[in-house]
């Protein structure tokens, strides 16, 4: 029977294939007593299983490091740490002795307890660490019992994986030529697994809640990773539609890849910098693959998520330098930490807030925790040796805040000079414009900074008073609201008067329906999701600046959102998702 489900779209693309359902294999707590004389042998067996698991993980670590780089392989270092946690090793030995129970009994109980203690933690990112513990638990259990879960590395046929959740190690070890997509009950947009799916460009939908009970092995499924839609047992019409969609996507990408080496410029030769947004340094390769020039937004806070400790200066330095090396000689704009809001870290010792988006977020948090901020600034400055890095502060609300942040940056620079550590002294410094108080004082801010980058996601949220993660209000979230368009104009004019450039790195920049309008409003740089680069480039290369300016003028003269939507729908010949 045909069934459809909606989840959270985390990695775009369409795939039609056969389901492989990975049963949720929680470890059974089997209470098995052992005679006194077997205790020593039991402890040996347990230690051997731990050692074999360590060897397996170390091998996986080396393999992944070679294949996709250091960042993802760090997961395994964390796994090795969990393995040496006393709760999982010496405590188990102690209880085998005192309770005279089998290693499996004591070990499975210890893992389940550890998982439970994590499951009650409010912080989503820490909670997601339970996957790592489960993952380790399963591996040790397998080495103890000899029962082998079909690992994703052993899959023979092309499949779409359905699982309650996938651990990061499942995701990085899966055979990429066989696993064509995946769907999970759990997970969110920022989980490591979702980030890796995007980096590998595998269509994925997560947060499906109860999909495991709805799908059987071998059933045909369609995964639409762009819409977050799953169709189980599709009917002939679905298959026809999605095969067409796949063909269109293939054709489009072949067509668009021809644009890869061409610059982002209008028909009459106006150059627009076309950059990509990244969350982890490996994505820099994707940015180039899709034909962008550089990186317009490196969301550095992702290095801080999904872990229990803070990244060291060295770790941050390596990550920034890796991105700068991949993109060299083109620019990489590194945004300083934007933690807070929906990216909460409980280990910073901060209290939960009623309205986190209006609370201690981004630059506010960095100013409140200068040691955290200065460590990051040192790492960025040290990585600037190739001279292609620019720094950008998020959530600046006014000039005082910028001055305070810049003072800390100057302090770090002076420390580096004293220590004879090289950095790019001429590095450009910009701010994100994402709060109306910043757009309304853009004339003052423009005198202080080298550039602006408009963060439309937050600018819309704060201007229209619509929580960007609240699905109930999503229908009112619209970049075409006259209040947004007017602010863009104010910001561009203020910057240009001071000879400064203005970019946009919010999602509005990724929508090709807005590309002509944005350059017509005077935006100099667009930084989009890597996959969006070719389509945006195509639009830029099909208009003249005069046409773009005409669109902007017409739109600014309109009185309300409905009129703007109607006009933009006609400009885009019906293809504009925010116009309907
Ligand atoms: C934005 O707000 O538009 C932006 C690019 O920043 P983020 O989405 O990371 O808040
Ligand atoms: Mg923002």
Coordinates of C-alpha atoms and ligand atoms in Angstrom, one line a residue:
X1 CA 0.0 0.0 0.0
X2 CA 1.3 3.5 -0.9
X3 CA 2.2 5.6 2.1
X4 CA 3.8 9.0 2.4
X5 CA 5.8 10.5 5.2
X6 CA 7.3 13.9 5.9
X7 CA 10.5 14.5 7.9
X8 CA 13.3 17.0 8.1
X9 CA 15.0 17.5 4.8
X10 CA 18.7 17.4 5.6
X11 CA 20.4 16.5 2.3
X12 CA 18.9 17.4 -1.1
X13 CA 18.4 15.1 -4.1
X14 CA 16.0 12.5 -5.3
X15 CA 16.5 8.7 -5.1
X16 CA 14.2 5.8 -6.0
X17 CA 15.4 2.4 -4.6
X18 CA 14.9 -0.6 -2.4
X19 CA 14.6 -0.2 1.4
X20 CA 17.1 -1.9 3.7
X21 CA 15.7 -1.8 7.2
X22 CA 18.2 -1.9 10.0
X23 CA 16.4 -3.2 13.0
X24 CA 16.9 -1.2 16.2
X25 CA 19.3 -3.4 18.0
X26 CA 19.3 -2.4 21.5
X27 CA 21.4 -4.7 23.6
X28 CA 19.4 -7.2 25.6
X29 CA 20.2 -7.3 29.3
X30 CA 20.6 -11.0 29.7
X31 CA 21.3 -11.9 33.3
X32 CA 23.5 -14.9 33.2
X33 CA 25.3 -16.1 36.3
X34 CA 28.8 -17.7 36.1
X35 CA 30.5 -20.0 38.5
X36 CA 33.3 -18.6 40.7
X37 CA 36.1 -20.5 38.9
X38 CA 35.1 -18.9 35.5
X39 CA 35.5 -15.3 36.7
X40 CA 39.1 -14.9 35.6
X41 CA 38.3 -16.3 32.2
X42 CA 35.3 -14.1 31.9
X43 CA 37.3 -11.0 32.7
X44 CA 39.9 -12.1 30.1
X45 CA 37.1 -12.5 27.5
X46 CA 35.8 -9.0 28.3
X47 CA 39.2 -7.4 28.0
X48 CA 39.8 -9.2 24.7
X49 CA 36.5 -7.9 23.4
X50 CA 37.5 -4.4 24.4
X51 CA 40.9 -4.8 22.8
X52 CA 39.4 -6.1 19.5
X53 CA 37.0 -3.2 19.5
X54 CA 39.9 -0.8 20.0
X55 CA 41.8 -2.4 17.0
X56 CA 38.6 -2.1 14.9
X57 CA 38.0 1.5 15.7
X58 CA 41.7 2.4 15.2
X59 CA 41.6 0.8 11.7
X60 CA 38.4 2.6 10.9
X61 CA 39.9 5.8 12.1
X62 CA 42.9 5.4 9.8
X63 CA 40.7 4.5 6.8
X64 CA 38.4 7.4 7.2
X65 CA 41.2 9.9 7.8
X66 CA 42.7 8.8 4.5
X67 CA 39.4 8.9 2.6
X68 CA 37.7 12.0 3.8
X69 CA 40.0 13.8 6.1
X70 CA 40.7 14.5 9.7
X71 CA 37.5 16.2 10.8
X72 CA 35.2 13.2 10.5
X73 CA 37.7 10.7 11.7
X74 CA 37.9 12.6 15.0
X75 CA 34.6 10.9 15.9
X76 CA 36.6 7.7 16.3
X77 CA 39.0 9.4 18.7
X78 CA 36.0 10.2 20.8
X79 CA 34.9 6.6 20.6
X80 CA 38.3 5.4 21.8
X81 CA 37.9 7.8 24.7
X82 CA 34.5 6.3 25.6
X83 CA 36.1 2.8 25.5
X84 CA 38.5 3.9 28.2
X85 CA 35.7 5.3 30.4
X86 CA 35.9 3.5 33.7
X87 CA 32.1 3.1 33.6
X88 CA 32.6 0.9 30.6
X89 CA 35.8 -0.9 31.5
X90 CA 37.0 -1.2 35.1
X91 CA 33.5 -0.9 36.6
X92 CA 32.4 -3.9 34.4
X93 CA 35.3 -5.9 35.6
X94 CA 34.5 -5.0 39.2
X95 CA 30.9 -6.1 38.8
X96 CA 31.8 -9.4 37.0
X97 CA 33.8 -10.2 40.1
X98 CA 31.3 -9.0 42.8
X99 CA 28.1 -10.2 41.2
X100 CA 29.4 -13.3 39.4
X101 CA 27.6 -12.4 36.2
X102 CA 28.6 -12.9 32.6
X103 CA 30.5 -10.1 30.8
X104 CA 27.5 -9.5 28.5
X105 CA 25.1 -9.1 31.4
X106 CA 27.2 -6.5 33.2
X107 CA 28.4 -4.7 30.1
X108 CA 25.0 -4.3 28.5
X109 CA 23.6 -3.0 31.8
X110 CA 26.5 -0.5 32.0
X111 CA 25.9 0.8 28.5
X112 CA 22.2 1.1 28.9
X113 CA 22.7 3.1 32.1
X114 CA 25.2 5.4 30.5
X115 CA 22.8 5.9 27.6
X116 CA 20.0 6.7 30.0
X117 CA 22.0 9.2 31.9
X118 CA 22.7 11.0 28.6
X119 CA 19.2 10.8 27.3
X120 CA 17.9 13.0 30.2
X121 CA 20.3 15.8 29.4
X122 CA 18.4 18.8 27.9
X123 CA 21.2 19.8 25.5
X124 CA 20.3 18.3 22.1
X125 CA 23.9 18.0 21.0
X126 CA 25.0 16.2 24.1
X127 CA 22.0 14.0 23.9
X128 CA 23.1 13.0 20.4
X129 CA 26.3 11.6 22.0
X130 CA 24.2 8.7 23.2
X131 CA 24.6 7.4 19.6
X132 CA 28.3 7.2 20.1
X133 CA 27.9 5.2 23.3
X134 CA 25.4 2.9 21.7
X135 CA 27.7 2.4 18.8
X136 CA 30.6 1.5 21.0
X137 CA 28.4 -0.8 23.0
X138 CA 27.2 -2.7 19.9
X139 CA 30.8 -3.2 18.8
X140 CA 32.0 -4.5 22.1
X141 CA 28.9 -6.7 22.4
X142 CA 29.5 -8.1 18.9
X143 CA 33.0 -9.0 19.9
X144 CA 31.7 -10.6 23.0
X145 CA 28.9 -12.6 21.5
X146 CA 30.1 -13.1 18.0
X147 CA 26.7 -11.9 16.6
X148 CA 27.4 -9.5 13.8
X149 CA 25.0 -6.8 12.8
X150 CA 25.1 -6.3 9.1
X151 CA 27.4 -3.3 8.9
X152 CA 26.8 -0.6 6.3
X153 CA 30.3 -1.4 5.0
X154 CA 29.3 -4.9 4.0
X155 CA 26.2 -4.0 1.9
X156 CA 26.1 -5.8 -1.5
X157 CA 23.3 -4.2 -3.3
X158 CA 22.2 -0.6 -3.9
X159 CA 19.9 0.4 -1.0
X160 CA 18.2 3.1 0.8
X161 CA 18.8 2.7 4.5
X162 CA 16.0 3.0 7.1
X163 CA 17.1 3.1 10.7
X164 CA 16.0 4.4 14.0
X165 CA 19.2 6.4 14.0
X166 CA 22.5 6.2 12.3
X167 CA 25.6 6.7 14.3
X168 CA 28.3 8.9 12.9
X169 CA 30.5 5.9 12.4
X170 CA 27.7 4.1 10.4
X171 CA 27.5 7.2 8.2
X172 CA 31.2 7.5 7.5
X173 CA 31.9 3.9 6.9
X174 CA 28.9 3.1 4.7
X175 CA 29.7 2.0 1.2
X176 CA 29.0 5.1 -0.7
X177 CA 28.4 3.4 -4.0
X178 CA 25.8 1.1 -2.4
X179 CA 24.0 3.4 0.1
X180 CA 22.0 5.8 -2.1
X181 CA 20.0 7.5 0.6
X182 CA 19.0 7.3 4.2
X183 CA 16.0 7.9 6.4
X184 CA 15.9 7.9 10.1
X185 CA 13.3 8.2 12.9
X186 CA 15.6 10.4 15.0
X187 CA 18.0 13.3 14.2
X188 CA 17.9 16.9 13.4
X189 CA 19.4 19.3 10.8
X190 CA 22.5 19.9 12.9
X191 CA 23.3 16.3 13.9
X192 CA 26.7 15.1 12.7
X193 CA 25.1 12.5 10.6
X194 CA 23.1 15.1 8.7
X195 CA 26.1 17.2 8.2
X196 CA 28.1 14.3 6.8
X197 CA 25.2 13.3 4.5
X198 CA 25.3 16.8 3.0
X199 CA 29.1 16.7 2.7
X200 CA 28.7 13.3 0.8
X201 CA 25.7 14.6 -1.2
X202 CA 23.5 11.6 -0.3
X203 CA 19.8 12.4 -0.2
X204 CA 18.6 12.1 3.4
X205 CA 15.5 12.7 5.5
X206 CA 15.6 12.5 9.3
X207 CA 13.2 13.1 12.2
X208 CA 10.6 10.8 10.6
X209 CA 9.6 9.6 14.1
X210 CA 8.1 6.2 13.3
X211 CA 9.3 5.2 9.9
X212 CA 10.8 1.9 11.0
X213 CA 7.4 0.4 11.7
X214 CA 6.1 1.5 8.3
X215 CA 8.6 0.1 5.9
X216 CA 9.8 -3.5 5.1
X217 CA 13.0 -4.7 3.6
X218 CA 13.0 -4.7 -0.2
X219 CA 10.0 -2.4 -0.6
X220 CA 10.4 0.3 -3.2
X221 CA 10.7 3.8 -1.8
X222 CA 11.2 7.3 -3.1
X223 CA 13.3 9.7 -1.1
X224 CA 12.9 13.4 -1.9
X225 CA 15.7 14.9 0.2
X226 CA 14.8 18.4 -0.9
X227 CA 11.2 18.3 0.4
X228 CA 11.9 15.9 3.2
X229 CA 9.3 13.5 1.6
X230 CA 9.3 9.7 1.6
X231 CA 6.9 7.6 -0.5
X232 CA 6.8 3.9 0.4
X233 CA 5.4 1.6 -2.3
X234 CA 4.9 4.4 -4.8
X235 CA 2.3 4.0 -7.5
X236 CA 3.0 4.2 -11.2
X237 CA 2.3 7.9 -11.3
X238 CA 4.8 8.6 -8.5
X239 CA 7.4 6.6 -10.2
X240 CA 6.8 8.4 -13.5
X241 CA 6.9 11.8 -11.8
X242 CA 10.0 11.1 -9.8
X243 CA 11.9 9.5 -12.7
X244 CA 11.1 12.7 -14.6
X245 CA 12.3 14.7 -11.7
X246 CA 15.5 12.7 -11.6
X247 CA 16.1 13.1 -15.3
X248 CA 15.4 16.9 -15.0
X249 CA 17.9 17.1 -12.1
X250 CA 20.5 15.2 -14.1
X251 CA 20.0 17.3 -17.2
X252 CA 20.0 20.5 -15.0
X253 CA 23.2 19.5 -13.3
X254 CA 24.9 18.6 -16.6
X255 CA 23.7 21.9 -18.1
X256 CA 24.7 23.9 -15.0
X257 CA 28.1 22.2 -14.7
X258 CA 28.9 23.9 -18.0
X259 CA 28.8 27.1 -16.0
X260 CA 31.3 25.9 -13.5
X261 CA 34.3 27.7 -14.8
X262 CA 32.4 30.8 -16.0
X263 CA 32.3 33.9 -13.8
X264 CA 29.2 35.2 -12.0
X265 CA 28.5 38.2 -14.2
X266 CA 25.6 39.9 -15.9
X267 CA 25.0 39.9 -19.7
X268 CA 26.5 43.4 -19.8
X269 CA 29.6 42.4 -17.9
X270 CA 28.9 43.4 -14.2
X271 CA 30.8 41.1 -12.0
X272 CA 29.0 39.7 -8.9
X273 CA 31.2 37.7 -6.4
X274 CA 29.5 34.3 -6.1
X275 CA 30.6 32.4 -3.0
X276 CA 29.4 29.4 -1.0
X277 CA 28.4 28.8 2.6
X278 CA 30.0 26.0 4.6
X279 CA 29.6 24.5 8.1
X280 CA 32.7 22.2 8.1
X281 CA 36.0 22.7 6.2
X282 CA 35.5 19.7 3.9
X283 CA 32.5 21.4 2.3
X284 CA 35.0 23.9 0.8
X285 CA 35.6 21.2 -1.9
X286 CA 31.9 21.3 -2.7
X287 CA 32.0 25.0 -3.0
X288 CA 34.6 24.7 -5.8
X289 CA 32.9 21.7 -7.4
X290 CA 29.7 23.8 -7.8
X291 CA 31.6 26.7 -9.4
X292 CA 31.7 29.3 -6.7
X293 CA 34.7 31.6 -6.3
X294 CA 35.2 31.5 -2.6
X295 CA 33.5 31.1 0.8
X296 CA 31.2 33.9 1.8
X297 CA 30.2 32.3 5.2
X298 CA 32.0 29.7 7.3
X299 CA 29.7 28.9 10.1
X300 CA 32.4 28.1 12.6
X301 CA 30.2 27.1 15.5
X302 CA 29.7 23.7 13.9
X303 CA 33.1 22.7 15.2
X304 CA 31.8 23.3 18.7
X305 CA 28.6 21.2 18.3
X306 CA 28.1 17.5 18.8
X307 CA 30.9 17.2 21.4
X308 CA 31.4 17.4 25.1
X309 CA 34.6 19.6 25.1
X310 CA 35.6 22.8 23.4
X311 CA 37.8 22.6 20.4
X312 CA 41.4 23.8 21.1
X313 CA 43.0 26.8 19.4
X314 CA 45.1 24.3 17.4
X315 CA 42.0 22.3 16.3
X316 CA 40.3 25.5 15.2
X317 CA 43.5 26.8 13.4
X318 CA 43.7 23.5 11.4
X319 CA 40.1 23.7 10.4
X320 CA 40.3 27.3 9.2
X321 CA 43.6 26.8 7.5
X322 CA 42.3 23.7 5.7
X323 CA 39.4 25.7 4.2
X324 CA 41.8 28.6 3.3
X325 CA 44.1 26.1 1.5
X326 CA 41.3 24.5 -0.5
X327 CA 39.9 27.9 -1.6
X328 CA 43.3 29.7 -2.1
X329 CA 43.9 32.2 -3.7
X330 CA 40.2 33.1 -3.4
X331 CA 38.7 34.5 -0.2
X332 CA 37.3 32.7 2.8
X333 CA 35.0 34.7 5.1
X334 CA 35.2 33.2 8.6
X335 CA 32.3 34.2 10.8
X336 CA 33.2 34.2 14.4
X337 CA 31.1 32.0 16.8
X338 CA 27.3 32.2 16.5
X339 CA 26.5 30.0 19.4
X340 CA 23.2 30.5 21.3
X341 CA 19.7 30.7 19.8
X342 CA 19.1 27.1 18.5
X343 CA 22.8 26.2 18.8
X344 CA 23.0 25.8 22.6
X345 CA 26.0 24.3 24.3
X346 CA 25.3 23.2 27.9
X347 CA 29.0 22.8 28.7
X348 CA 29.6 26.5 28.5
X349 CA 27.8 26.7 31.8
X350 CA 25.1 29.1 30.6
X351 CA 21.5 29.0 31.8
X352 CA 18.6 28.2 29.6
X353 CA 16.8 31.3 28.3
X354 CA 13.1 31.9 27.7
X355 CA 13.8 33.5 24.3
X356 CA 17.2 32.3 23.2
X357 CA 17.1 34.1 19.9
X358 CA 16.8 37.3 21.8
X359 CA 19.3 36.3 24.4
X360 CA 23.0 35.7 24.9
X361 CA 23.7 34.7 21.3
X362 CA 26.7 35.1 18.9
X363 CA 28.8 38.3 19.4
X364 CA 27.0 38.9 22.8
X365 CA 28.1 35.6 24.1
X366 CA 31.7 36.2 22.7
X367 CA 31.9 39.5 24.5
X368 CA 30.6 37.9 27.7
X369 CA 33.2 35.1 27.3
X370 CA 36.3 36.9 26.0
X371 CA 38.6 33.9 26.6
X372 CA 36.4 31.8 24.3
X373 CA 36.4 34.6 21.7
X374 CA 40.1 35.4 21.9
X375 CA 41.0 31.7 21.4
X376 CA 39.0 31.7 18.2
X377 CA 40.4 35.0 17.0
X378 CA 44.0 33.7 17.6
X379 CA 43.2 30.6 15.6
X380 CA 41.7 32.6 12.7
X381 CA 44.6 35.1 12.7
X382 CA 47.2 32.4 12.7
X383 CA 45.4 30.7 9.8
X384 CA 45.5 33.9 7.8
X385 CA 49.0 33.4 6.7
X386 CA 47.9 32.7 3.1
X387 CA 46.3 36.2 3.1
X388 CA 42.9 35.0 1.8
X389 CA 40.9 35.1 5.1
X390 CA 38.5 37.8 6.1
X391 CA 36.8 37.9 9.5
X392 CA 33.1 38.7 10.1
X393 CA 31.3 39.3 13.4
X394 CA 27.6 38.0 13.6
X395 CA 24.6 39.7 15.2
X396 CA 26.2 43.1 15.6
X397 CA 23.4 45.4 16.9
X398 CA 25.2 48.7 16.8
X399 CA 28.6 50.5 16.7
X400 CA 29.5 50.0 20.4
X401 CA 29.3 46.3 20.0
X402 CA 31.5 46.4 17.0
X403 CA 34.1 48.6 18.7
X404 CA 34.2 46.2 21.7
X405 CA 34.7 43.2 19.5
X406 CA 37.3 44.9 17.4
X407 CA 39.2 45.9 20.6
X408 CA 39.5 42.2 21.5
X409 CA 40.7 41.5 18.0
X410 CA 43.3 44.2 18.3
X411 CA 44.5 42.8 21.6
X412 CA 44.9 39.3 20.1
X413 CA 46.8 40.9 17.1
X414 CA 49.1 42.7 19.5
X415 CA 49.8 39.5 21.5
X416 CA 50.7 37.7 18.2
X417 CA 53.0 40.5 17.2
X418 CA 54.8 40.3 20.5
X419 CA 55.1 36.5 20.1
X420 CA 56.4 37.0 16.6
X421 CA 53.6 34.9 15.2
X422 CA 52.7 35.8 11.6
X423 CA 49.3 36.8 10.4
X424 CA 47.7 38.9 7.7
X425 CA 47.8 42.4 9.0
X426 CA 45.7 43.8 6.2
X427 CA 42.9 41.3 6.7
X428 CA 39.4 42.7 6.0
X429 CA 37.0 42.9 8.9
X430 CA 33.3 42.9 8.3
X431 CA 30.0 42.4 10.1
X432 CA 26.8 40.6 9.5
X433 CA 23.7 42.8 9.1
X434 CA 20.9 40.7 10.7
X435 CA 19.3 43.0 13.2
X436 CA 17.2 46.0 12.2
X437 CA 19.1 48.2 14.6
X438 CA 22.2 47.5 12.5
X439 CA 20.5 48.3 9.2
X440 CA 19.1 51.5 10.6
X441 CA 22.6 52.6 11.7
X442 CA 24.4 51.2 8.7
X443 CA 25.7 54.6 7.8
X444 CA 27.6 54.8 11.1
X445 CA 28.7 51.1 10.9
X446 CA 29.9 51.5 7.3
X447 CA 32.6 54.0 8.5
X448 CA 34.1 51.4 10.8
X449 CA 34.1 48.2 8.8
X450 CA 35.4 46.9 5.5
X451 CA 32.3 45.1 4.4
X452 CA 28.7 44.1 5.3
X453 CA 27.1 40.7 4.7
X454 CA 23.4 40.6 5.1
X455 CA 22.1 37.6 7.1
X456 CA 18.6 37.5 5.7
X457 CA 17.6 34.5 7.9
X458 CA 17.9 36.5 11.0
X459 CA 17.1 39.9 9.5
X460 CA 13.7 38.5 8.5
X461 CA 13.2 36.8 11.9
X462 CA 14.0 40.0 13.8
X463 CA 12.2 42.4 11.5
X464 CA 9.0 40.5 11.1
X465 CA 9.1 39.1 14.7
X466 CA 8.8 35.5 13.3
X467 CA 10.8 32.8 15.1
X468 CA 12.8 31.2 12.2
X469 CA 12.4 27.7 13.7
X470 CA 8.7 27.9 14.5
X471 CA 6.8 25.9 11.9
X472 CA 3.5 27.4 12.8
X473 CA 4.7 30.8 11.8
X474 CA 6.5 29.7 8.7
X475 CA 3.7 31.0 6.4
X476 CA 4.5 34.6 7.4
X477 CA 8.2 34.3 7.0
X478 CA 8.8 36.0 3.6
X479 CA 12.0 37.7 2.3
X480 CA 9.9 39.8 -0.1
X481 CA 8.2 41.8 2.7
X482 CA 8.8 45.5 1.8
X483 CA 10.4 46.0 5.3
X484 CA 13.2 43.6 4.2
X485 CA 13.7 45.0 0.8
X486 CA 13.8 48.6 2.1
X487 CA 16.4 47.6 4.6
X488 CA 18.6 46.0 2.0
X489 CA 18.4 49.2 0.0
X490 CA 19.3 51.3 3.1
X491 CA 22.3 49.0 3.9
X492 CA 23.6 49.0 0.3
X493 CA 23.4 52.7 0.0
X494 CA 25.1 53.4 3.3
X495 CA 28.0 51.0 2.5
X496 CA 28.5 52.3 -1.1
X497 CA 28.6 55.9 0.2
X498 CA 31.7 54.8 2.2
X499 CA 33.2 52.8 -0.6
X500 CA 32.5 49.5 1.2
X501 CA 31.0 46.4 -0.4
X502 CA 27.8 44.4 0.6
X503 CA 27.2 40.7 0.4
X504 CA 24.3 38.5 1.4
X505 CA 24.8 35.1 2.9
X506 CA 21.3 34.2 4.3
X507 CA 19.1 31.7 2.4
X508 CA 17.5 34.6 0.4
X509 CA 20.8 34.7 -1.6
X510 CA 20.4 31.0 -2.5
X511 CA 17.0 31.4 -4.2
X512 CA 17.5 32.1 -7.9
X513 CA 14.1 33.8 -8.0
X514 CA 15.7 36.7 -6.0
X515 CA 19.1 36.9 -7.8
X516 CA 18.2 39.7 -10.3
X517 CA 16.3 41.7 -7.6
X518 CA 19.3 41.5 -5.2
X519 CA 21.9 42.7 -7.7
X520 CA 19.4 45.3 -8.8
X521 CA 19.3 46.5 -5.2
X522 CA 23.1 46.8 -5.4
X523 CA 24.3 43.7 -3.6
X524 CA 27.9 43.0 -4.6
X525 CA 28.4 39.5 -3.4
X526 CA 26.0 36.5 -3.0
X527 CA 27.0 33.6 -0.8
X528 CA 24.7 30.6 -1.2
X529 CA 24.4 26.9 -0.3
X530 CA 27.0 25.1 -2.5
X531 CA 24.3 23.3 -4.5
X532 CA 22.5 26.5 -5.2
X533 CA 25.5 28.2 -6.9
X534 CA 24.9 27.0 -10.5
X535 CA 21.3 28.1 -10.6
X536 CA 22.1 31.5 -9.2
X537 CA 25.0 31.9 -11.6
X538 CA 22.7 31.0 -14.5
X539 CA 20.2 33.8 -13.6
X540 CA 23.0 36.3 -13.1
X541 CA 24.4 35.5 -16.6
X542 CA 21.0 35.9 -18.2
X543 CA 20.1 39.5 -17.1
X544 CA 21.6 42.9 -17.7
X545 CA 22.3 45.2 -14.8
X546 CA 19.7 47.7 -16.3
X547 CA 17.0 45.0 -16.2
X548 CA 18.0 44.0 -12.6
X549 CA 17.8 47.7 -11.5
X550 CA 14.4 48.0 -13.2
X551 CA 13.1 45.0 -11.2
X552 CA 14.4 46.5 -7.9
X553 CA 12.9 49.9 -8.7
X554 CA 9.5 48.4 -9.5
X555 CA 9.5 46.3 -6.4
X556 CA 10.5 49.1 -4.1
X557 CA 7.6 51.2 -5.4
X558 CA 5.0 48.6 -4.4
X559 CA 3.0 49.0 -1.2
X560 CA 2.6 45.5 0.2
X561 CA 3.8 42.0 0.2
X562 CA 0.9 40.7 -2.0
X563 CA 1.8 43.1 -4.7
X564 CA 5.5 42.3 -4.5
X565 CA 4.7 38.5 -4.7
X566 CA 2.5 39.0 -7.7
X567 CA 5.1 41.1 -9.5
X568 CA 8.0 38.7 -8.7
X569 CA 5.9 35.7 -9.8
X570 CA 5.6 37.3 -13.2
X571 CA 9.3 38.2 -13.4
X572 CA 10.2 34.6 -12.6
X573 CA 7.5 33.2 -15.0
X574 CA 5.7 31.3 -12.2
X575 CA 8.8 29.8 -10.6
X576 CA 9.1 31.6 -7.2
X577 CA 8.3 29.6 -4.0
X578 CA 7.9 32.7 -1.8
X579 CA 5.5 34.3 -4.3
X580 CA 2.6 31.8 -4.0
Ligands
LIG1 C1 21.5 34.5 8.6 O1 21.1 34.8 9.7 O2 21.0 34.8 7.5 C2 22.8 33.8 8.5 C3 23.4 33.6 7.4 O3 23.3 33.3 9.7 P1 22.7 31.9 10.3 O4 21.7 31.3 9.4 O5 23.9 31.0 10.6 O6 22.1 32.5 11.6
LIG2 MG1 22.2 34.6 11.4

